[in-house]
Amino acid sequence: MGFMRLICGPVSVFRQSCGATAIEYGLIVGLVGVSLYLGLSVYYDALVALFDVIIAAMARLV
C-alpha cells in the first residue's frame, strides 16, 4: 500500500481532492502574510509618530 493511498484513500484519476488542501493552505498562508504586512505597517507608522511626539516633548524639557 502506497503512502498517498494511506493518506488520501483510494484515488480516482478523474477525481483527486487530496492535493487541493495544500493549495488551500498556501492561499490561507498568503492571505495571513499580506494581512500581517499591511496591519504591521500601519502599526509601525503609528509607533514612529508616537516616538516623534515623545522626542519633541523631551527636547522642549531640556
mmCIF file of N, CA and C in Angstrom:
data_model
loop_
_atom_site.group_PDB
_atom_site.id
_atom_site.type_symbol
_atom_site.label_atom_id
_atom_site.label_comp_id
_atom_site.label_asym_id
_atom_site.label_seq_id
_atom_site.Cartn_x
_atom_site.Cartn_y
_atom_site.Cartn_z
ATOM 1 N N MET A 1 0.857 -1.171 0.000
ATOM 2 C CA MET A 1 0.000 0.000 0.000
ATOM 3 C C MET A 1 0.905 1.236 0.000
ATOM 4 N N GLY A 2 0.656 2.170 -0.931
ATOM 5 C CA GLY A 2 1.480 3.363 -1.051
ATOM 6 C C GLY A 2 1.153 4.396 0.006
ATOM 7 N N PHE A 3 2.071 5.316 0.165
ATOM 8 C CA PHE A 3 1.912 6.364 1.172
ATOM 9 C C PHE A 3 0.726 7.268 0.856
ATOM 10 N N MET A 4 0.580 7.681 -0.413
ATOM 11 C CA MET A 4 -0.537 8.550 -0.787
ATOM 12 C C MET A 4 -1.871 7.837 -0.619
ATOM 13 N N ARG A 5 -1.897 6.543 -0.884
ATOM 14 C CA ARG A 5 -3.142 5.798 -0.717
ATOM 15 C C ARG A 5 -3.503 5.716 0.767
ATOM 16 N N LEU A 6 -2.497 5.662 1.643
ATOM 17 C CA LEU A 6 -2.758 5.660 3.087
ATOM 18 C C LEU A 6 -3.375 6.980 3.523
ATOM 19 N N ILE A 7 -2.851 8.090 2.993
ATOM 20 C CA ILE A 7 -3.327 9.412 3.405
ATOM 21 C C ILE A 7 -4.644 9.763 2.731
ATOM 22 N N CYS A 8 -4.708 9.595 1.411
ATOM 23 C CA CYS A 8 -5.860 10.061 0.639
ATOM 24 C C CYS A 8 -6.934 9.006 0.449
ATOM 25 N N GLY A 9 -6.622 7.783 0.702
ATOM 26 C CA GLY A 9 -7.565 6.727 0.415
ATOM 27 C C GLY A 9 -7.484 6.358 -1.052
ATOM 28 N N PRO A 10 -8.425 5.577 -1.554
ATOM 29 C CA PRO A 10 -8.398 5.221 -2.968
ATOM 30 C C PRO A 10 -8.605 6.470 -3.824
ATOM 31 N N VAL A 11 -7.709 6.688 -4.778
ATOM 32 C CA VAL A 11 -7.734 7.905 -5.583
ATOM 33 C C VAL A 11 -8.128 7.552 -7.004
ATOM 34 N N SER A 12 -9.117 8.238 -7.514
ATOM 35 C CA SER A 12 -9.519 8.078 -8.901
ATOM 36 C C SER A 12 -8.726 9.055 -9.757
ATOM 37 N N VAL A 13 -8.521 8.721 -11.018
ATOM 38 C CA VAL A 13 -7.756 9.594 -11.907
ATOM 39 C C VAL A 13 -8.511 10.892 -12.161
ATOM 40 N N PHE A 14 -9.828 10.824 -12.261
ATOM 41 C CA PHE A 14 -10.616 11.999 -12.600
ATOM 42 C C PHE A 14 -11.063 12.797 -11.380
ATOM 43 N N ARG A 15 -10.898 12.252 -10.207
ATOM 44 C CA ARG A 15 -11.362 12.952 -9.014
ATOM 45 C C ARG A 15 -10.286 12.864 -7.943
ATOM 46 N N GLN A 16 -9.364 13.794 -7.972
ATOM 47 C CA GLN A 16 -8.306 13.839 -6.975
ATOM 48 C C GLN A 16 -8.506 15.090 -6.133
ATOM 49 N N SER A 17 -8.796 14.911 -4.869
ATOM 50 C CA SER A 17 -9.040 16.059 -4.000
ATOM 51 C C SER A 17 -8.016 16.162 -2.884
ATOM 52 N N CYS A 18 -7.080 15.261 -2.812
ATOM 53 C CA CYS A 18 -6.113 15.270 -1.718
ATOM 54 C C CYS A 18 -5.125 16.422 -1.857
ATOM 55 N N GLY A 19 -4.662 16.714 -3.060
ATOM 56 C CA GLY A 19 -3.688 17.780 -3.260
ATOM 57 C C GLY A 19 -4.276 19.166 -3.143
ATOM 58 N N ALA A 20 -5.587 19.286 -3.195
ATOM 59 C CA ALA A 20 -6.221 20.596 -3.122
ATOM 60 C C ALA A 20 -6.007 21.243 -1.759
ATOM 61 N N THR A 21 -5.869 20.458 -0.721
ATOM 62 C CA THR A 21 -5.706 21.049 0.602
ATOM 63 C C THR A 21 -4.385 21.798 0.710
ATOM 64 N N ALA A 22 -3.349 21.325 0.035
ATOM 65 C CA ALA A 22 -2.068 22.028 0.076
ATOM 66 C C ALA A 22 -2.193 23.391 -0.590
ATOM 67 N N ILE A 23 -2.921 23.457 -1.690
ATOM 68 C CA ILE A 23 -3.131 24.738 -2.366
ATOM 69 C C ILE A 23 -3.951 25.663 -1.484
ATOM 70 N N GLU A 24 -4.973 25.136 -0.849
ATOM 71 C CA GLU A 24 -5.805 25.954 0.032
ATOM 72 C C GLU A 24 -4.999 26.480 1.213
ATOM 73 N N TYR A 25 -4.172 25.631 1.800
ATOM 74 C CA TYR A 25 -3.329 26.093 2.904
ATOM 75 C C TYR A 25 -2.345 27.151 2.432
ATOM 76 N N GLY A 26 -1.818 27.000 1.242
ATOM 77 C CA GLY A 26 -0.917 28.006 0.687
ATOM 78 C C GLY A 26 -1.609 29.341 0.500
ATOM 79 N N LEU A 27 -2.849 29.316 0.023
ATOM 80 C CA LEU A 27 -3.610 30.561 -0.138
ATOM 81 C C LEU A 27 -3.910 31.209 1.207
ATOM 82 N N ILE A 28 -4.245 30.395 2.194
ATOM 83 C CA ILE A 28 -4.524 30.931 3.533
ATOM 84 C C ILE A 28 -3.271 31.568 4.116
ATOM 85 N N VAL A 29 -2.136 30.899 3.983
ATOM 86 C CA VAL A 29 -0.875 31.446 4.494
ATOM 87 C C VAL A 29 -0.537 32.748 3.778
ATOM 88 N N GLY A 30 -0.775 32.803 2.481
ATOM 89 C CA GLY A 30 -0.528 34.033 1.732
ATOM 90 C C GLY A 30 -1.402 35.176 2.211
ATOM 91 N N LEU A 31 -2.685 34.901 2.436
ATOM 92 C CA LEU A 31 -3.592 35.941 2.924
ATOM 93 C C LEU A 31 -3.204 36.416 4.319
ATOM 94 N N VAL A 32 -2.824 35.497 5.180
ATOM 95 C CA VAL A 32 -2.393 35.875 6.529
ATOM 96 C C VAL A 32 -1.126 36.721 6.459
ATOM 97 N N GLY A 33 -0.201 36.347 5.585
ATOM 98 C CA GLY A 33 1.039 37.110 5.437
ATOM 99 C C GLY A 33 0.793 38.524 4.954
ATOM 100 N N VAL A 34 -0.064 38.677 3.950
ATOM 101 C CA VAL A 34 -0.379 40.016 3.438
ATOM 102 C C VAL A 34 -1.097 40.830 4.504
ATOM 103 N N SER A 35 -2.015 40.207 5.226
ATOM 104 C CA SER A 35 -2.735 40.919 6.291
ATOM 105 C C SER A 35 -1.785 41.390 7.383
ATOM 106 N N LEU A 36 -0.864 40.530 7.780
ATOM 107 C CA LEU A 36 0.118 40.925 8.795
ATOM 108 C C LEU A 36 0.998 42.063 8.299
ATOM 109 N N TYR A 37 1.420 41.983 7.051
ATOM 110 C CA TYR A 37 2.275 43.029 6.491
ATOM 111 C C TYR A 37 1.551 44.371 6.490
ATOM 112 N N LEU A 38 0.306 44.381 6.037
ATOM 113 C CA LEU A 38 -0.442 45.634 5.990
ATOM 114 C C LEU A 38 -0.763 46.144 7.393
ATOM 115 N N GLY A 39 -1.161 45.247 8.275
ATOM 116 C CA GLY A 39 -1.500 45.657 9.637
ATOM 117 C C GLY A 39 -0.295 46.165 10.404
ATOM 118 N N LEU A 40 0.836 45.496 10.262
ATOM 119 C CA LEU A 40 2.026 45.915 10.999
ATOM 120 C C LEU A 40 2.644 47.174 10.412
ATOM 121 N N SER A 41 2.448 47.420 9.122
ATOM 122 C CA SER A 41 2.980 48.663 8.557
ATOM 123 C C SER A 41 2.219 49.862 9.106
ATOM 124 N N VAL A 42 0.911 49.726 9.295
ATOM 125 C CA VAL A 42 0.128 50.804 9.910
ATOM 126 C C VAL A 42 0.558 50.981 11.360
ATOM 127 N N TYR A 43 0.759 49.884 12.073
ATOM 128 C CA TYR A 43 1.210 49.935 13.458
ATOM 129 C C TYR A 43 2.585 50.586 13.552
ATOM 130 N N TYR A 44 3.474 50.257 12.628
ATOM 131 C CA TYR A 44 4.821 50.826 12.619
ATOM 132 C C TYR A 44 4.759 52.339 12.419
ATOM 133 N N ASP A 45 3.940 52.802 11.487
ATOM 134 C CA ASP A 45 3.814 54.240 11.251
ATOM 135 C C ASP A 45 3.281 54.957 12.496
ATOM 136 N N ALA A 46 2.312 54.365 13.168
ATOM 137 C CA ALA A 46 1.767 54.967 14.383
ATOM 138 C C ALA A 46 2.811 54.981 15.496
ATOM 139 N N LEU A 47 3.606 53.938 15.600
ATOM 140 C CA LEU A 47 4.643 53.872 16.627
ATOM 141 C C LEU A 47 5.733 54.912 16.376
ATOM 142 N N VAL A 48 6.111 55.095 15.122
ATOM 143 C CA VAL A 48 7.108 56.114 14.780
ATOM 144 C C VAL A 48 6.571 57.499 15.119
ATOM 145 N N ALA A 49 5.303 57.759 14.811
ATOM 146 C CA ALA A 49 4.702 59.054 15.132
ATOM 147 C C ALA A 49 4.667 59.275 16.645
ATOM 148 N N LEU A 50 4.368 58.236 17.404
ATOM 149 C CA LEU A 50 4.346 58.350 18.863
ATOM 150 C C LEU A 50 5.721 58.707 19.406
ATOM 151 N N PHE A 51 6.757 58.036 18.923
ATOM 152 C CA PHE A 51 8.101 58.341 19.405
ATOM 153 C C PHE A 51 8.568 59.718 18.954
ATOM 154 N N ASP A 52 8.121 60.174 17.794
ATOM 155 C CA ASP A 52 8.449 61.537 17.367
ATOM 156 C C ASP A 52 7.862 62.565 18.327
ATOM 157 N N VAL A 53 6.639 62.330 18.778
ATOM 158 C CA VAL A 53 6.000 63.236 19.743
ATOM 159 C C VAL A 53 6.744 63.195 21.071
ATOM 160 N N ILE A 54 7.129 62.017 21.519
ATOM 161 C CA ILE A 54 7.856 61.885 22.788
ATOM 162 C C ILE A 54 9.209 62.576 22.702
ATOM 163 N N ILE A 55 9.921 62.407 21.592
ATOM 164 C CA ILE A 55 11.234 63.038 21.429
ATOM 165 C C ILE A 55 11.096 64.552 21.402
ATOM 166 N N ALA A 56 10.076 65.057 20.717
ATOM 167 C CA ALA A 56 9.861 66.512 20.665
ATOM 168 C C ALA A 56 9.527 67.057 22.047
ATOM 169 N N ALA A 57 8.721 66.337 22.821
ATOM 170 C CA ALA A 57 8.359 66.787 24.167
ATOM 171 C C ALA A 57 9.576 66.765 25.084
ATOM 172 N N MET A 58 10.424 65.762 24.958
ATOM 173 C CA MET A 58 11.621 65.703 25.796
ATOM 174 C C MET A 58 12.618 66.790 25.406
ATOM 175 N N ALA A 59 12.670 67.139 24.138
ATOM 176 C CA ALA A 59 13.580 68.199 23.695
ATOM 177 C C ALA A 59 13.152 69.547 24.259
ATOM 178 N N ARG A 60 11.852 69.754 24.412
ATOM 179 C CA ARG A 60 11.367 71.014 24.994
ATOM 180 C C ARG A 60 11.677 71.091 26.485
ATOM 181 N N LEU A 61 11.743 69.944 27.155
ATOM 182 C CA LEU A 61 12.014 69.943 28.591
ATOM 183 C C LEU A 61 13.483 70.223 28.901
ATOM 184 N N VAL A 62 14.355 69.882 28.002
ATOM 185 C CA VAL A 62 15.791 70.027 28.259
ATOM 186 C C VAL A 62 16.279 71.376 27.926
#
